[in-house]
XYZ file of C-alpha atoms in Angstrom:
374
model
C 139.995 104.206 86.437
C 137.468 104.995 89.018
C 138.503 105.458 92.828
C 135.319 103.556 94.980
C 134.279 105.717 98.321
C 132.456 103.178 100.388
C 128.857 104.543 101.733
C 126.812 103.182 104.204
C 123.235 105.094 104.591
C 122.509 105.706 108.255
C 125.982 104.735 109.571
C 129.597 106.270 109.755
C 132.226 105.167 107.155
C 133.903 103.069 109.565
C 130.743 100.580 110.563
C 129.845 99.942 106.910
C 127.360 96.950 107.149
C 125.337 95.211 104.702
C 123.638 97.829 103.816
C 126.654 99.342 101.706
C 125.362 101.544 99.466
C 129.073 102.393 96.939
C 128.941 106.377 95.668
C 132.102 106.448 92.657
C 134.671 108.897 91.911
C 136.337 109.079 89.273
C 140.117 109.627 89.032
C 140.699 112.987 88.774
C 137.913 113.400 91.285
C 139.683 111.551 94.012
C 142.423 113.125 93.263
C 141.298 116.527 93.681
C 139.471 115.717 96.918
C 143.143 114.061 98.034
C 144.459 117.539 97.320
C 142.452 119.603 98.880
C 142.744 116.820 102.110
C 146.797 117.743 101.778
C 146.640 121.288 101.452
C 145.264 121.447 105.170
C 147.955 124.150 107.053
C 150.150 124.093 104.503
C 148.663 127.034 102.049
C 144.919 128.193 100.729
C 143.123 127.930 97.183
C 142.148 131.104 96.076
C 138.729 131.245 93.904
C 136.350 133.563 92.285
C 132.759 132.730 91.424
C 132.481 133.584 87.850
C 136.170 134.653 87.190
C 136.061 134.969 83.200
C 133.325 135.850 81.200
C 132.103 139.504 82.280
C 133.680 141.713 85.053
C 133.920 145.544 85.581
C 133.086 147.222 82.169
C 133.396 144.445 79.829
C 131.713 141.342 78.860
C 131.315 138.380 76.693
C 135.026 136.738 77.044
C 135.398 133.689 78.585
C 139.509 133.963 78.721
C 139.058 136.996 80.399
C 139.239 137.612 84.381
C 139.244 140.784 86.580
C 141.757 138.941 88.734
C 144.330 138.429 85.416
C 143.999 141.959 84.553
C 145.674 142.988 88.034
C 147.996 139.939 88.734
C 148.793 138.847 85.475
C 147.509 135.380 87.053
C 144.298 133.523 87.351
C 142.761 132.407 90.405
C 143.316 128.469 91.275
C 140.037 127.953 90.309
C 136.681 129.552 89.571
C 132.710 129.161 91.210
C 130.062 128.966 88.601
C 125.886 128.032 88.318
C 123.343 125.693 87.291
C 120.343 128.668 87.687
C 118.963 130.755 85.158
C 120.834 133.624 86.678
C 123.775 131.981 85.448
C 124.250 129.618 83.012
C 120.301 128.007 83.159
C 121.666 124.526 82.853
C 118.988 123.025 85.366
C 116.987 124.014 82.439
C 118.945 122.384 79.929
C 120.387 125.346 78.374
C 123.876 127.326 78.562
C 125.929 123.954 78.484
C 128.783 124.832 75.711
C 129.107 127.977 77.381
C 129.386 126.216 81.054
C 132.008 123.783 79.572
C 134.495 126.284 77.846
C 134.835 127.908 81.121
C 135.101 124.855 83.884
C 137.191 123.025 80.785
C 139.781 126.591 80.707
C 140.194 126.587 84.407
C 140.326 122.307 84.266
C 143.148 122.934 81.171
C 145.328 125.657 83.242
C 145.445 122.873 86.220
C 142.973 124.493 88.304
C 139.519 123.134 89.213
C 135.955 124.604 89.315
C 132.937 124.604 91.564
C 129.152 124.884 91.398
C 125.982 126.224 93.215
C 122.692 126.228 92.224
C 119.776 129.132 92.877
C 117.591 126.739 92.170
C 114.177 128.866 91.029
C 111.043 128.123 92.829
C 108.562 125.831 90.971
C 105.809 127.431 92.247
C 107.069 130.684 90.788
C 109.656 133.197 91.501
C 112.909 132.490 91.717
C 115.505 131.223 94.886
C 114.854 133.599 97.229
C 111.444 132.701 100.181
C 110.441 136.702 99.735
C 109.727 136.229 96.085
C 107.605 133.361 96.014
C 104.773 133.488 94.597
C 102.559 130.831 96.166
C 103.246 131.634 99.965
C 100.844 128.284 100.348
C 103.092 125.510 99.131
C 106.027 123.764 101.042
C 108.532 123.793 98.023
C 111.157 121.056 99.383
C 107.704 118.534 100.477
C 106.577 119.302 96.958
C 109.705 117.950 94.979
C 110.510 114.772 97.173
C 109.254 111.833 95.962
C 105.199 111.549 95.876
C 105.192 115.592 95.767
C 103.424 117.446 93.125
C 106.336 118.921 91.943
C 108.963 116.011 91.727
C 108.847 115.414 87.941
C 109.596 118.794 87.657
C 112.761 118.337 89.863
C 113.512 114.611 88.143
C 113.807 117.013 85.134
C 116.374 119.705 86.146
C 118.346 117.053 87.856
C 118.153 115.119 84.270
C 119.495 118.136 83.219
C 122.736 118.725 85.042
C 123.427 115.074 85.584
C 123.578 115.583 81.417
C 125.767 118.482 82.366
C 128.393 116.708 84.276
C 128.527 113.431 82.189
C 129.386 115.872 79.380
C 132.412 117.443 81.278
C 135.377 115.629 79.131
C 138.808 116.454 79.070
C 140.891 116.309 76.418
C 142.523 112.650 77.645
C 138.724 111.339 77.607
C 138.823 111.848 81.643
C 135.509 113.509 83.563
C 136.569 116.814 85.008
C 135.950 116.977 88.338
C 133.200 119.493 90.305
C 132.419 120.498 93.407
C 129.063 120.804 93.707
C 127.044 123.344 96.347
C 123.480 122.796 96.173
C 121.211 123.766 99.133
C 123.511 126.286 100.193
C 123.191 128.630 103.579
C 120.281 126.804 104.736
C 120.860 128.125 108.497
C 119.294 131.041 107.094
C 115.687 132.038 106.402
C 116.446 133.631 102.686
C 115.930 130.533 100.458
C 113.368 128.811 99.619
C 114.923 125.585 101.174
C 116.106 127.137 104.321
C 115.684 126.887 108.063
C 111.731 127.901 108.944
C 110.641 127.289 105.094
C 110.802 123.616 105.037
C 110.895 120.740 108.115
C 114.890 119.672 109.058
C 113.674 115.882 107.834
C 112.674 117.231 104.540
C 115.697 119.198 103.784
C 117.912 116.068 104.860
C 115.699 114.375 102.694
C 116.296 116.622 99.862
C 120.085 116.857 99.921
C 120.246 112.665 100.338
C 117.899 112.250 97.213
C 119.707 114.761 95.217
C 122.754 113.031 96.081
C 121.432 109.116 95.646
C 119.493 109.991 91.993
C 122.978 111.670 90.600
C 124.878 109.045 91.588
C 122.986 105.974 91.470
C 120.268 106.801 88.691
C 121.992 109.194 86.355
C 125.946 107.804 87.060
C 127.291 110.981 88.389
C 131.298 109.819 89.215
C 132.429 113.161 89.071
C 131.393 115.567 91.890
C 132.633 116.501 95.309
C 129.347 117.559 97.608
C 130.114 120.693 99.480
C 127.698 121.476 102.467
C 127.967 125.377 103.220
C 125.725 126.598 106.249
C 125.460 130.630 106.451
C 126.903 132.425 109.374
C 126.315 130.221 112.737
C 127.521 130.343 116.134
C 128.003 127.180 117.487
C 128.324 123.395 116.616
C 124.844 122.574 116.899
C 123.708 125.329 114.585
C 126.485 124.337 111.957
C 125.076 120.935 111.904
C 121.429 121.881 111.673
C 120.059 119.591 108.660
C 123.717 117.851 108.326
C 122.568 114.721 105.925
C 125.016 112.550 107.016
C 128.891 112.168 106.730
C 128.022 109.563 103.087
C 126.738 112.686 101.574
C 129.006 115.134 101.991
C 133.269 115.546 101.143
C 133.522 119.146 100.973
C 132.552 121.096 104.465
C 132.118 124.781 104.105
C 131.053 127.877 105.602
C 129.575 131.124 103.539
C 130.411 134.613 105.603
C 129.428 137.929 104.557
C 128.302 139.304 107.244
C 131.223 139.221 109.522
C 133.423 141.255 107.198
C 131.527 143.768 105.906
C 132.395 147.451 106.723
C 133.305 148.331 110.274
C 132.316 145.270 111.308
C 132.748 144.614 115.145
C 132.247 140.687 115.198
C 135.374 139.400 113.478
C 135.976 136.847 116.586
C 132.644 135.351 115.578
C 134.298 135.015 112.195
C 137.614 133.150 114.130
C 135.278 130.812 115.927
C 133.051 129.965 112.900
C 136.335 128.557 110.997
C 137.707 127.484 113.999
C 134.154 125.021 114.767
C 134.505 124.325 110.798
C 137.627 123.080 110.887
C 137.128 120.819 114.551
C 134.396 119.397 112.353
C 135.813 118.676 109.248
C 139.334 117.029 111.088
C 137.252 114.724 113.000
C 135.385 113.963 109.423
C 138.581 113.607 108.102
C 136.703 115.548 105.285
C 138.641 119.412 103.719
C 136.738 122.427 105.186
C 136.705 125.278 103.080
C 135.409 129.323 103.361
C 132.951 128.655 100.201
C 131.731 131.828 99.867
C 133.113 135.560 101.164
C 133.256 139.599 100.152
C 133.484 142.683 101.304
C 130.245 144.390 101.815
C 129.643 148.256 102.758
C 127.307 148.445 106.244
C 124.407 148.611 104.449
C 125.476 145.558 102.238
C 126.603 146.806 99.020
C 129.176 145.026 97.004
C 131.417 147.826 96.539
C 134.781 146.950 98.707
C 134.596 149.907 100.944
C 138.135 149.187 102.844
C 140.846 149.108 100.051
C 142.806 146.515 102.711
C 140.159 143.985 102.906
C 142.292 141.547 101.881
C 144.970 141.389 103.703
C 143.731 142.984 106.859
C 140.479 140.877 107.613
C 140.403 138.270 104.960
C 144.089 137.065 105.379
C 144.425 137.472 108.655
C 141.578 135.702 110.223
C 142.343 133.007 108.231
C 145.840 133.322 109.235
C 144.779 134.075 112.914
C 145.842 130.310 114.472
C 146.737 126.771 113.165
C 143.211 125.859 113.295
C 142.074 128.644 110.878
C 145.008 128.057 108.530
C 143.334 124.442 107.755
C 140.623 125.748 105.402
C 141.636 123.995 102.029
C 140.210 126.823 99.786
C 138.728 130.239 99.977
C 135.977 132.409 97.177
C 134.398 135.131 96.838
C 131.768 136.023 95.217
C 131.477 137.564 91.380
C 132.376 141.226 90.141
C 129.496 142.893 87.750
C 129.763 146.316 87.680
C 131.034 149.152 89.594
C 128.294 148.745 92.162
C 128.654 145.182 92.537
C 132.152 143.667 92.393
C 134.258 141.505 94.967
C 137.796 141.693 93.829
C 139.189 145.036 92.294
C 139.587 145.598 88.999
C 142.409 147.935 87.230
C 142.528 151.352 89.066
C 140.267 150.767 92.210
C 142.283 151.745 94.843
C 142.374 148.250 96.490
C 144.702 146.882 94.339
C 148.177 147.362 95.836
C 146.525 145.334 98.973
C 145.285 142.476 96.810
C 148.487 142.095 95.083
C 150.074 142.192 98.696
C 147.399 139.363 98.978
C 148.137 137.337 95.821
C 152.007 137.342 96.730
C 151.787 136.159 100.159
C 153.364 132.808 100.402
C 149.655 131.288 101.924
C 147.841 132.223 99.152
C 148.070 129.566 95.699
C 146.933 131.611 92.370
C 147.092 129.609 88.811
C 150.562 129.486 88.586
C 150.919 127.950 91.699
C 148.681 124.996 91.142
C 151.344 122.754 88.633
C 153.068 121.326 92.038
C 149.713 120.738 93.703
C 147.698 118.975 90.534
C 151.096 116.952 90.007
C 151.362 116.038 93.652
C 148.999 113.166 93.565
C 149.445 112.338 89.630
């Protein structure tokens, strides 16, 4: 069965004309996106960006997670790749990997997002520093009639592939939520504000969107548009590619909870614009990406109440913060780089504090919420 979201290119949903273009979701899609639309106020989906398969001093188990280890629970769901960093499946490779670990979260009645780092084609990888042709306009070069755009025809091949492949065990697609083009308010990526024109990253994100869907039959994915840090409106909606391309609105934030940070209010107001935004969208809004960083922005969870004292409580701080749908942070790796903490850091009495506060929905919690729209 296949729930039908009506698009119109260049217009709101409500003045669809005869230019109706129709983007499909599948069931389970819809229903997740219906979910995360009636979780608004009432509670917050708590994620992890690759929560099994590696964490602090071990590696290569995919039923594993840092976050089990201390709660006995998994989060609601988990944040994974398309780069080579990750699972390389713009490239084609990585996919039975990939699928065990969105399927295990899908299975346990969670759900699963993705980013993609895409690399530069030029050389290098995501990052504008690293590039190794500081020449070529990257996004001009992959749009149509740019040298480049087999080249991105091919990774897109790749993880349409990818998604069409995502089956559950009733023969149903598993539903994503899919974060390309991420924190493009920023200068860091190769696709980001000063490194390519605002029309050509609109561009970009609309023919990602249209060749998925329309070329390659993409029914399962939720589009999630995540500026970085930004401080008003106007800058949130800087290269916004219009409300047919996008379900999921989110905000990443570092920055304003790292150690001894002094601009938490900024913080307030950034979920605060986010959720104005997404309520008169009628659209979830979601924190879709977070940590706690040391001053000089190491991963190393420097305040062992980070989670209940600046994470929780912002998003506690009013009724308009309480309306993000979901919250995740980023990955754990090592004992320099890690996000959650992991059996015997000192942090953990405050995120179990965390995990049994009555706002925040783990694993276990999720049978009444996947059922709820069954």
């Amino acid at each position: 069965m296949l729930f039908i979201s009506a698009i119109t290119f260049g217009a709101d949903y409500d003045s669809i004309g005869d230019s109706t273009i129709v983007r499909k979701r599948s069931d389970l899609t819809q229903k997740l996106y219906d979910t995360l639309l009636s979780i608004k106020g009432n509670g917050i989906f708590f994620g992890m960006q690759h929560a099994t398969g590696y964490g602090v001093g071990w590696q290569n188990n995919n039923d594993s997670c840092d976050i089990e280890k201390v709660t006995g629970d998994y989060p609601a769901f988990a944040g994974w790749g398309a780069s080579v960093t990750d699972c390389n499946i713009a490239q084609g490779e990585g996919f039975e990997d990939a699928r065990y670990k969105i399927k295990l979260f899908h299975d346990m009645g969670g759900f699963n997002t993705m980013e993609w780092h895409a690399d530069n084609p030029f050389g290098g990888n995501c990052y504008w520093e690293r590039r190794h042709d500081k020449t070529k306009d990257v996004v001009a070069s992959i749009l149509p009639g740019g040298e480049k755009h087999q080249e991105f025809l091919t990774q897109l091949d790749n993880i349409a592939s990818f998604f069409n492949s995502l089956i559950d065990d009733d023969g149903k697609k598993i539903p994503i939520i899919f974060r390309p083009w991420h924190e493009h308010t920023g200068a860091w990526f190769w696709w980001g504000k000063g490194n390519c024109s605002k029309e050509d990253y609109i561009s970009l994100w609309q023919f990602t969107v249209n060749y998925l869907s329309d070329e390659k039959g993409v029914d399962n994915l939720l589009y999630a548009y995540s500026p970085a840090k930004n401080d008003s409106r106007e800058e949130y909606l800087y290269g916004y590619p219009g409300d047919e391309y996008i379900d999921v609105l989110g905000q990443d934030n570092y920055y304003d909870l790292r150690q001894d940070a002094t601009n938490m209010p900024r913080f307030v107001k950034m979920l605060e614009t986010l959720v104005s935004i997404a309520n008169e969208k009628n659209k979830p809004a979601a924190l879709t990406e977070t940590g706690a960083f040391t001053i000089d922005a190491k991963a190393t969870m420097p305040e062992d109440n980070w989670f209940t004292e600046k994470l929780l409580k912002l998003i506690m701080y009013n009724d308009k913060t309480r309306q993000i749908s979901y919250a995740m942070v980023w990955r754990n790796g090592s004992t320099s780089h890690f996000h959650v903490p992991y059996p015997g850091h000192p942090a953990v009495p405050d995120f179990i504090d965390f995990y049994n506060h009555p706002y925040t929905i783990f694993m276990s919690d999720m049978e009444k919420y996947r059922t709820k729209n069954e």
